[in-house]
PDB file of C-alpha atoms in Angstrom:
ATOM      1  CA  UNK A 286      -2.089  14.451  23.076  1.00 41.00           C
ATOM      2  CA  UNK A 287      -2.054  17.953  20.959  1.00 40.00           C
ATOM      3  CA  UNK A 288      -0.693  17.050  17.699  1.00 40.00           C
ATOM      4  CA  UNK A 289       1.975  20.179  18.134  1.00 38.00           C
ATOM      5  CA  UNK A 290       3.519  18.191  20.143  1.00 37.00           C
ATOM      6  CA  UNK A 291       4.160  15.176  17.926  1.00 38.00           C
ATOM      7  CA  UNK A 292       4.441  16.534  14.781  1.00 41.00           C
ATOM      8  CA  UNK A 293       7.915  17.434  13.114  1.00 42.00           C
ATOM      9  CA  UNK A 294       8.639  21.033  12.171  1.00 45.00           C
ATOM     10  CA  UNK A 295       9.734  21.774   8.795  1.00 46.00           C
ATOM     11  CA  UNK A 296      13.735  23.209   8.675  1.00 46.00           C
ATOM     12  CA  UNK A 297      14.501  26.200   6.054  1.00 40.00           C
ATOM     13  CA  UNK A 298      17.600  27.514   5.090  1.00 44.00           C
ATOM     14  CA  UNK A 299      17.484  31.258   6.377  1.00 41.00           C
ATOM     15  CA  UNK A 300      20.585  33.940   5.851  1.00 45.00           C
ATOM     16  CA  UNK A 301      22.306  35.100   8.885  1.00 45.00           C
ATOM     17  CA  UNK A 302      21.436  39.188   9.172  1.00 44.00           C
ATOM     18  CA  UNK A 303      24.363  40.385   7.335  1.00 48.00           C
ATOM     19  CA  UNK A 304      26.215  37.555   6.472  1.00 46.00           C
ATOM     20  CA  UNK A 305      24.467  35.933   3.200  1.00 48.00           C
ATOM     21  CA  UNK A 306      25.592  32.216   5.326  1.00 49.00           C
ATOM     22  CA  UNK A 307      22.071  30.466   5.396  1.00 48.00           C
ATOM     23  CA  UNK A 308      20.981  29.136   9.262  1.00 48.00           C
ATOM     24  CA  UNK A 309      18.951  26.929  10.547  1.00 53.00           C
ATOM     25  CA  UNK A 310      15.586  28.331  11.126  1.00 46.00           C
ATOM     26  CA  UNK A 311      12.458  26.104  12.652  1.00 49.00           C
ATOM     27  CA  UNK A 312       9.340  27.181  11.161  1.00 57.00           C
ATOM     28  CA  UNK A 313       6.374  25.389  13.635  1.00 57.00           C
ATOM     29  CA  UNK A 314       3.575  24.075  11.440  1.00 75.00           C
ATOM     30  CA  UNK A 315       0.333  26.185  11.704  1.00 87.00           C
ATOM     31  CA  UNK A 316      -2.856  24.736  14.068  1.00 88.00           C
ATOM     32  CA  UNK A 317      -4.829  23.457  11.042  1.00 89.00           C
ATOM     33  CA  UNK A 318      -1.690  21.657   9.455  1.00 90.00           C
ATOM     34  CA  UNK A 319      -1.045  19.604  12.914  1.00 90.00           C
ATOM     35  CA  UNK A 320      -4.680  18.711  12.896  1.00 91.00           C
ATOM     36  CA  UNK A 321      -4.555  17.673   8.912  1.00 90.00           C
ATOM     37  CA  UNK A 322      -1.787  15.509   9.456  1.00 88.00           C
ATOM     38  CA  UNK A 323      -2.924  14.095  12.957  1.00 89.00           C
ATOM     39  CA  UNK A 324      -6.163  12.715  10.986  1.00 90.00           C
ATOM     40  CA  UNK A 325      -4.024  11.388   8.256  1.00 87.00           C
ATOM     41  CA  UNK A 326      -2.519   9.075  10.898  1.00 83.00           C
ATOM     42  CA  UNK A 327      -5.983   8.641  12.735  1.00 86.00           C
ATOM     43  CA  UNK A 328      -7.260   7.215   9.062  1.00 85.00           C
ATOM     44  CA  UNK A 329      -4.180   5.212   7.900  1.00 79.00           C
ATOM     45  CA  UNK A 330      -4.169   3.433  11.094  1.00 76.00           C
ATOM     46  CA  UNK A 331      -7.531   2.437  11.244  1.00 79.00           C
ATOM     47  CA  UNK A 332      -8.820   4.647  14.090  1.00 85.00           C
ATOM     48  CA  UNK A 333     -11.223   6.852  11.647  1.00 89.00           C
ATOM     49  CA  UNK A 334     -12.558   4.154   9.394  1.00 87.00           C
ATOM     50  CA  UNK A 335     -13.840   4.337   5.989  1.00 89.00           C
ATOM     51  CA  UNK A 336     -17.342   5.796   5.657  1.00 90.00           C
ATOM     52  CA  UNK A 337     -17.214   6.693   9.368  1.00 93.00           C
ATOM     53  CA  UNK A 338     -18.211  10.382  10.004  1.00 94.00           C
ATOM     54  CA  UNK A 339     -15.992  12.798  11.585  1.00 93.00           C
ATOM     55  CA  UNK A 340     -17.571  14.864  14.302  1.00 92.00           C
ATOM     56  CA  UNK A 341     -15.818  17.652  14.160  1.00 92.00           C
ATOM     57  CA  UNK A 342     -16.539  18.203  18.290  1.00 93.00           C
ATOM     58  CA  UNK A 343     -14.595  15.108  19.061  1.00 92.00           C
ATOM     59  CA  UNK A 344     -12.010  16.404  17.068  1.00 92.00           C
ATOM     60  CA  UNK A 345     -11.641  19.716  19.496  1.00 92.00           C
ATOM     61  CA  UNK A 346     -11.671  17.376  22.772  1.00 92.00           C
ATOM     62  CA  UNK A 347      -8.741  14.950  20.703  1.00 91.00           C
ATOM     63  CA  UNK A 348      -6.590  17.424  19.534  1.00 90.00           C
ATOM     64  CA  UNK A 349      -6.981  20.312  21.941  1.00 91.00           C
ATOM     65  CA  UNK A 350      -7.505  22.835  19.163  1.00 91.00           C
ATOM     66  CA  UNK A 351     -10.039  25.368  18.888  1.00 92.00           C
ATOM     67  CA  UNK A 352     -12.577  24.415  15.405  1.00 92.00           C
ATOM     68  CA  UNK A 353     -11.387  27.054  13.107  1.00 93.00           C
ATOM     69  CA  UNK A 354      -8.280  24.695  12.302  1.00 92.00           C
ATOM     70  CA  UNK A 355     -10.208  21.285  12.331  1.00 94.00           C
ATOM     71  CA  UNK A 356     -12.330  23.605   9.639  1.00 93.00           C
ATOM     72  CA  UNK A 357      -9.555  24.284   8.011  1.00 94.00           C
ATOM     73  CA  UNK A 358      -8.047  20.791   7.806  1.00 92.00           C
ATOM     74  CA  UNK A 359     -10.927  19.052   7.200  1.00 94.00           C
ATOM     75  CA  UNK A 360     -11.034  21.189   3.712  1.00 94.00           C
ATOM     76  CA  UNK A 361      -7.469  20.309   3.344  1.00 92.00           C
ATOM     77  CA  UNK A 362      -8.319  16.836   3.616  1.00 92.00           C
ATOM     78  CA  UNK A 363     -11.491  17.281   1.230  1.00 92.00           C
ATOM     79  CA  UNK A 364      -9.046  18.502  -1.227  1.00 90.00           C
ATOM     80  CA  UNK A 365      -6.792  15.569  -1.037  1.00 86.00           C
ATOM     81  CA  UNK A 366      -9.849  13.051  -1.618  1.00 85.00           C
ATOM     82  CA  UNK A 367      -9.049  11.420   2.316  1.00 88.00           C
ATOM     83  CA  UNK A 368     -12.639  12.926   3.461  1.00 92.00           C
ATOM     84  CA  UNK A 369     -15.737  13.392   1.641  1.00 93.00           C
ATOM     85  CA  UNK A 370     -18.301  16.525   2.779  1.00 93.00           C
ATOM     86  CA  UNK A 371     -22.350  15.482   2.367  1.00 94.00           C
ATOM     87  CA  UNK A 372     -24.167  19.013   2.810  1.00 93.00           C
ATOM     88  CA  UNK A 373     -26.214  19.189   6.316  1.00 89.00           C
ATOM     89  CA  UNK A 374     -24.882  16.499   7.211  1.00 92.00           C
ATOM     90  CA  UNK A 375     -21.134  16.950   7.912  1.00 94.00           C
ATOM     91  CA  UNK A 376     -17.326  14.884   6.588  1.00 94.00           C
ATOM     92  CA  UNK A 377     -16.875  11.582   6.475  1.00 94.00           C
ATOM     93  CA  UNK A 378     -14.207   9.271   5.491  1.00 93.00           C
ATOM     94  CA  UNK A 379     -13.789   8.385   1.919  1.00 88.00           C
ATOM     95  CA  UNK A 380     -14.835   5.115   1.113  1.00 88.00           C
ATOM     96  CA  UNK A 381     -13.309   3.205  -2.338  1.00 88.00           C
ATOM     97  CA  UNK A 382     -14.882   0.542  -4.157  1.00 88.00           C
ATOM     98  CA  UNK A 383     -12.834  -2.107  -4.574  1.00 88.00           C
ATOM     99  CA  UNK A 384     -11.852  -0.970  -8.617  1.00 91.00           C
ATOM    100  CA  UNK A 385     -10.345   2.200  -7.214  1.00 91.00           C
ATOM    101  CA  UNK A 386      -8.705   0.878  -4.271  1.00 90.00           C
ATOM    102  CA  UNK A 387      -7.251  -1.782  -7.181  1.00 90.00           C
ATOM    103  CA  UNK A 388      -5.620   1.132  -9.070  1.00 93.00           C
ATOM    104  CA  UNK A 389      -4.512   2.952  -6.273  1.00 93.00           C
ATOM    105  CA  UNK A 390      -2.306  -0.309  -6.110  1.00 92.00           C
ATOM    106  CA  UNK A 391      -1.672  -0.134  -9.720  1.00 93.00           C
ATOM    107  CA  UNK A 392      -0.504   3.671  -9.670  1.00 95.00           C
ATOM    108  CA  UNK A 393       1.901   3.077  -6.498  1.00 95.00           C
ATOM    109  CA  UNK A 394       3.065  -0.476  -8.481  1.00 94.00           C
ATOM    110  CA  UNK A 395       4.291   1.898 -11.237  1.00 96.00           C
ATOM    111  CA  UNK A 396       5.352   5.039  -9.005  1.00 98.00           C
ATOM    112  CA  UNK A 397       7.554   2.848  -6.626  1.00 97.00           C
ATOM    113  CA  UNK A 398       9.348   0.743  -9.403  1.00 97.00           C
ATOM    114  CA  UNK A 399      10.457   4.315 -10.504  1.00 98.00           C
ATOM    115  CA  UNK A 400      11.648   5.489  -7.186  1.00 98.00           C
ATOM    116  CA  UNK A 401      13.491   2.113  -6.718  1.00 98.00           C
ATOM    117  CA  UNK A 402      15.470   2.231  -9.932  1.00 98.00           C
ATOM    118  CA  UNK A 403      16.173   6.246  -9.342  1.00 98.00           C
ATOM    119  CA  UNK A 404      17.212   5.291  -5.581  1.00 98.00           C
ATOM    120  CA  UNK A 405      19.016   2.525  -5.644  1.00 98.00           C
ATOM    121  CA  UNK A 406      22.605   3.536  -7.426  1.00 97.00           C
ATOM    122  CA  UNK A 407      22.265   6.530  -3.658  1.00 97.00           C
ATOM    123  CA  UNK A 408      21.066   3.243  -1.311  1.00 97.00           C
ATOM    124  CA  UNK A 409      23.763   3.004   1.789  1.00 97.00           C
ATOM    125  CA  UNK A 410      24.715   0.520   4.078  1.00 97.00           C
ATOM    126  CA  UNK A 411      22.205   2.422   6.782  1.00 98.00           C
ATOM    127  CA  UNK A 412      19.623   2.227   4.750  1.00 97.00           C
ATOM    128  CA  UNK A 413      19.562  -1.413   4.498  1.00 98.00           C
ATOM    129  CA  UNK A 414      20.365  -1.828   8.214  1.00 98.00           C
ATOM    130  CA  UNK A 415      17.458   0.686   8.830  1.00 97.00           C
ATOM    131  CA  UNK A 416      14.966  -1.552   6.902  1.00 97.00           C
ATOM    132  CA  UNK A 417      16.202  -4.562   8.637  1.00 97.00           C
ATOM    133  CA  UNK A 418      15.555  -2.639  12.279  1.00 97.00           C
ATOM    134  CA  UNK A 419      11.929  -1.984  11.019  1.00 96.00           C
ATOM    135  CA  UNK A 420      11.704  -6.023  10.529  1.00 95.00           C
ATOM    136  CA  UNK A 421      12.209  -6.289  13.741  1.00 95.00           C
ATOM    137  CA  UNK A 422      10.208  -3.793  15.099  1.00 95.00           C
ATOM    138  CA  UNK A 423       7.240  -5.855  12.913  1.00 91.00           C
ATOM    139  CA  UNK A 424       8.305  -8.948  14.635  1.00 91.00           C
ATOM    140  CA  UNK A 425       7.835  -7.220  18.087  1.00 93.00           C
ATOM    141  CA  UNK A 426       4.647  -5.515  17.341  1.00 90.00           C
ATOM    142  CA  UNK A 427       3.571  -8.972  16.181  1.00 87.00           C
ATOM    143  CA  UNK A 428       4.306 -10.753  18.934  1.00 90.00           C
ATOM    144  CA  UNK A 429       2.207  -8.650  21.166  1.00 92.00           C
ATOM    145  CA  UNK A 430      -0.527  -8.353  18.208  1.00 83.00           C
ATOM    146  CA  UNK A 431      -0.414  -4.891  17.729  1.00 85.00           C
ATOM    147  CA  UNK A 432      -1.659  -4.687  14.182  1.00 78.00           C
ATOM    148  CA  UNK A 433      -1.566  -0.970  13.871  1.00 78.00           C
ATOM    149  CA  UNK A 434       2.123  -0.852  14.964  1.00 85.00           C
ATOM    150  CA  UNK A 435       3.033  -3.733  12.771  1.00 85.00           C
ATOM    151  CA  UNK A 436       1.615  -1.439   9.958  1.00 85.00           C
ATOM    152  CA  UNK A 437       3.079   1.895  10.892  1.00 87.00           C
ATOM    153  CA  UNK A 438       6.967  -0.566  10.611  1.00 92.00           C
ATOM    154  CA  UNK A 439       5.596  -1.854   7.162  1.00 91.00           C
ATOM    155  CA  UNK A 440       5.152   1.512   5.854  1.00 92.00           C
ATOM    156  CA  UNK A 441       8.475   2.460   7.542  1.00 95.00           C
ATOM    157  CA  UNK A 442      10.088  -0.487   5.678  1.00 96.00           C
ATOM    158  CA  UNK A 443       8.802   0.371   2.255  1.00 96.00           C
ATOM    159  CA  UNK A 444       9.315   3.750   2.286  1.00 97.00           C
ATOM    160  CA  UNK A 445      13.341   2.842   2.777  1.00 98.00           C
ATOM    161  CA  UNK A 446      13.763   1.009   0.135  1.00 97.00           C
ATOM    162  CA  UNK A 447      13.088   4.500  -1.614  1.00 97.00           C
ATOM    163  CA  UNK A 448      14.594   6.537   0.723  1.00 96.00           C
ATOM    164  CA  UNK A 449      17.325   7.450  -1.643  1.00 97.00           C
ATOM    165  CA  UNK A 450      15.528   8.873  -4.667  1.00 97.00           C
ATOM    166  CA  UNK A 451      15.754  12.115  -5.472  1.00 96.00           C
ATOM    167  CA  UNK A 452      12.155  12.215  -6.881  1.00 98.00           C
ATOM    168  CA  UNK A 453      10.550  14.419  -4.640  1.00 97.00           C
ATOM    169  CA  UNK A 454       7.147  15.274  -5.873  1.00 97.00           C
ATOM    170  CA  UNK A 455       6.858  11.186  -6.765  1.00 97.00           C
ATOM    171  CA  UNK A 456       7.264  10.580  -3.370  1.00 97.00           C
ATOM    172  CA  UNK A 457       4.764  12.371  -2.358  1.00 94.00           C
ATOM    173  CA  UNK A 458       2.350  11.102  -4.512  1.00 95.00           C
ATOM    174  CA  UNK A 459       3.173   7.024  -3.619  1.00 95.00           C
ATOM    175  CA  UNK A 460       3.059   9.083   0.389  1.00 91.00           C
ATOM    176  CA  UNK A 461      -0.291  10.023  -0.370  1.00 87.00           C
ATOM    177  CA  UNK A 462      -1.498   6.541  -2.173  1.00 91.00           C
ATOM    178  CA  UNK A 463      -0.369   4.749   0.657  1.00 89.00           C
ATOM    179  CA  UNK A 464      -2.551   7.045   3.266  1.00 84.00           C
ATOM    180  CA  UNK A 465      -5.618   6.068   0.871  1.00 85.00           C
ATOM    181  CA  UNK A 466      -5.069   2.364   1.003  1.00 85.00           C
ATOM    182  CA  UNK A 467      -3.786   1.858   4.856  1.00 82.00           C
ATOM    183  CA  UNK A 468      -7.171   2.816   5.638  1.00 82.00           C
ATOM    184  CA  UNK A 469      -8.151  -0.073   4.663  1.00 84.00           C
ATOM    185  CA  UNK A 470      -5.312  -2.426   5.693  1.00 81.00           C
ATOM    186  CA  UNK A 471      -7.731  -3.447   9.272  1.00 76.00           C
ATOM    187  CA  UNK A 472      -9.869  -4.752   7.099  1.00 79.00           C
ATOM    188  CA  UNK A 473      -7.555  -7.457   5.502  1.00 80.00           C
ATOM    189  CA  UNK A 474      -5.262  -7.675   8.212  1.00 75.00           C
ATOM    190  CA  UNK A 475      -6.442 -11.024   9.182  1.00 77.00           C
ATOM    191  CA  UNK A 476      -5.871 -12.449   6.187  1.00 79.00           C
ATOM    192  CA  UNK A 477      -1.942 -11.757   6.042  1.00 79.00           C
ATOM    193  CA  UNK A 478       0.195 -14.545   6.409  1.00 81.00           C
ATOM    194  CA  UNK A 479       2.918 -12.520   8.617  1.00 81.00           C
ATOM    195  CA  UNK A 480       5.933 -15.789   8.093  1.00 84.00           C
ATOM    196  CA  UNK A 481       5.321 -14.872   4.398  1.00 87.00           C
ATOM    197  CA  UNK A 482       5.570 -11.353   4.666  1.00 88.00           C
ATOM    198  CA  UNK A 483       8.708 -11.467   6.375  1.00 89.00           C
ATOM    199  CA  UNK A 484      10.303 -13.748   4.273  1.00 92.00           C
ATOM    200  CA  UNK A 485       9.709 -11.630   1.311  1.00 94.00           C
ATOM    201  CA  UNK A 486      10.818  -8.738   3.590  1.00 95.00           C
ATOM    202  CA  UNK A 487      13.998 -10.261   4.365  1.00 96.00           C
ATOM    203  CA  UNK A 488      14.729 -11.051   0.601  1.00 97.00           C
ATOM    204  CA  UNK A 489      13.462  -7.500  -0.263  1.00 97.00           C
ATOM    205  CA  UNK A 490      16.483  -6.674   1.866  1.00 98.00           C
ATOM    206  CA  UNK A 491      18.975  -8.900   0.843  1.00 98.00           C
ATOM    207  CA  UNK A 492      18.246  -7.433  -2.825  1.00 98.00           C
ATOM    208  CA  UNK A 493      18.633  -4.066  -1.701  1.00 98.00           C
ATOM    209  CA  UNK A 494      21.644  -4.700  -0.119  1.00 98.00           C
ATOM    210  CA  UNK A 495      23.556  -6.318  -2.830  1.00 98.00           C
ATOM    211  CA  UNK A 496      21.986  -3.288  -4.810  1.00 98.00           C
ATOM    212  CA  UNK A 497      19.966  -5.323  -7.273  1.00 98.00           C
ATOM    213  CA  UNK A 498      17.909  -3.292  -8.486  1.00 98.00           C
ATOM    214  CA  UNK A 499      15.974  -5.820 -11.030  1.00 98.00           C
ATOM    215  CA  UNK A 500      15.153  -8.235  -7.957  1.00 98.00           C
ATOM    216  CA  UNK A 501      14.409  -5.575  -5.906  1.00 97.00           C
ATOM    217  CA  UNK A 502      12.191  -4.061  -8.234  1.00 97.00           C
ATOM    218  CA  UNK A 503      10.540  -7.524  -8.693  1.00 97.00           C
ATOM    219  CA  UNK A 504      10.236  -8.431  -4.815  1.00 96.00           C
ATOM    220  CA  UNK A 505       8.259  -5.424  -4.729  1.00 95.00           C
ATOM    221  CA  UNK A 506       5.828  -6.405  -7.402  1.00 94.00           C
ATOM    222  CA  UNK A 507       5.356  -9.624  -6.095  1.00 92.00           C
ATOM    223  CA  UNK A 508       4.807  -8.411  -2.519  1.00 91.00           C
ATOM    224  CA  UNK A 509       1.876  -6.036  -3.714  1.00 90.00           C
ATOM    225  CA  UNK A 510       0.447  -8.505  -5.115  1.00 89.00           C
ATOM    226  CA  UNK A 511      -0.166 -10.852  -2.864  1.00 87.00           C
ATOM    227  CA  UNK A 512      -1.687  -7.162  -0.454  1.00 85.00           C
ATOM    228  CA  UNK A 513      -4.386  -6.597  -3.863  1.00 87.00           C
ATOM    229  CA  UNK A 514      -5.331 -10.209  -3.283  1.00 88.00           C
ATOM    230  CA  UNK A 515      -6.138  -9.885   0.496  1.00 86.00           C
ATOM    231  CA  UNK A 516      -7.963  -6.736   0.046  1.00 85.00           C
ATOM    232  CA  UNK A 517     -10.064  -8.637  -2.628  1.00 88.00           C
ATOM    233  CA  UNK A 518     -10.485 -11.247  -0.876  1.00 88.00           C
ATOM    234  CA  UNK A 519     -12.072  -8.834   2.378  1.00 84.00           C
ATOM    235  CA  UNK A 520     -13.876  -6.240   0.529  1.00 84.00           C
ATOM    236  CA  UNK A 521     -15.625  -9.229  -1.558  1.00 85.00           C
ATOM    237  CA  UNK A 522     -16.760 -10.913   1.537  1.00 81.00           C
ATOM    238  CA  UNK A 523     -17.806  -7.444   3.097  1.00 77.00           C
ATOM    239  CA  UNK A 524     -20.165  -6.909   0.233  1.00 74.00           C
ATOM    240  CA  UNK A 525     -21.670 -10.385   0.203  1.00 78.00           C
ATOM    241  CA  UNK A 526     -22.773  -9.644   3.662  1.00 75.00           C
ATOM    242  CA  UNK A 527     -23.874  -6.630   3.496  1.00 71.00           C
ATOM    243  CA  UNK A 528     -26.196  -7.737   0.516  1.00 72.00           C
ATOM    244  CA  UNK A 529     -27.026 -11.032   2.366  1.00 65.00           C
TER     245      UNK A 529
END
């Protein structure tokens, strides 16, 4: 499927001609931004790997785009440290050790307590009844063991509980630290005990519901956590047998 067809267009505030009153005008994203954000998705859910090359060919056949904006997005993505370019030989995926993948944790540990405490005083009753749809959208995706899914309502379900800030630019940051680690959530994905993510989930939600913002704050925490400790645990064992 062409990603101009599944992407979202961005909305700006235009004047009416001779009124001053701003409208609503639909500005379509351009070729090469469809394509950037299309392999954003391909690597966060596991479909591009890390360290796998990107063949720039296949990318023309996916997206049914010519190769001047899959050259242009790949440099995008260069720039935003997702893909890595080794001269003659083409991009690949970035690959983190397992220090920088830690504080990539670290940074969205600190980033997300922020949003939290800015958000919550704006959080709504839909916003909590949004997160709990997104549980059950995990449980369903679960059930039929479609990791990938279960992971795009995870993300959906953290990102809520932030929904509210008004920190823009912070968003985007913790938006694009969780691209860089989903990449690797395949890789651990066996490891999660899914009855204990959902019952932190469900308190998670309870918190944000009765608007407490210190529980909330520390559900969080303590959910990350125990994510740093499966991603240990994998990338460990993936270097002990590779060096085996």
């Amino acid at each position: 499927m062409s990603p101009r067809t599944t992407q979202r267009p961005q909305r700006v505030r235009a004047a009416e001609p001779g009124t001053g009153q701003p409208s609503d005008f639909v500005r379509p994203k351009t070729a090469h931004q469809a394509v950037a954000e299309a392999v954003r998705r391909d690597i966060s859910s596991g479909r591009f790997p890390p360290g796998s090359w990107i063949v720039q060919e296949n990318l023309v056949e996916m997206y049914g785009v010519s190769r001047i904006p899959i050259r242009e997005a790949l440099k995008t993505l260069e720039a935003e440290e997702h893909v890595t370019y080794v001269p003659h030989s083409g991009y690949r995926v970035a690959q983190l050790s397992l220090e920088e993948l830690q504080e990539v944790f670290r940074l969205r540990a600190i980033l997300e307590e922020v949003l939290i405490r800015d958000g919550m005083p704006q959080v709504t009753d839909e916003i909590v009844e949004q997160m709990r749809e997104q549980m059950a959208e995990m449980d369903r995706a679960a059930a039929v063991e479609d990791l990938v899914a279960v992971g795009v309502a995870n993300r959906r379900f953290h990102f809520l509980s932030f929904e509210a800030s008004r920190m823009a630019r912070t968003k985007r940051i913790v938006t694009q630290l969780y691209d860089t680690a989903d990449a690797y959530r395949p890789l651990y994905a066996h490891l999660m005990d899914l009855t204990k993510v959902n019952t932190e989930h469900v308190l998670l939600t309870d918190a944000m519901a009765n608007r407490d913002v210190e529980r909330a704050v520390a559900l969080n925490q303590q959910h990350r956590a125990h994510a740093i400790d499966n991603l240990t645990e994998a990338l460990t064992q993936e270097q002990a047998e590779s060096t085996s």
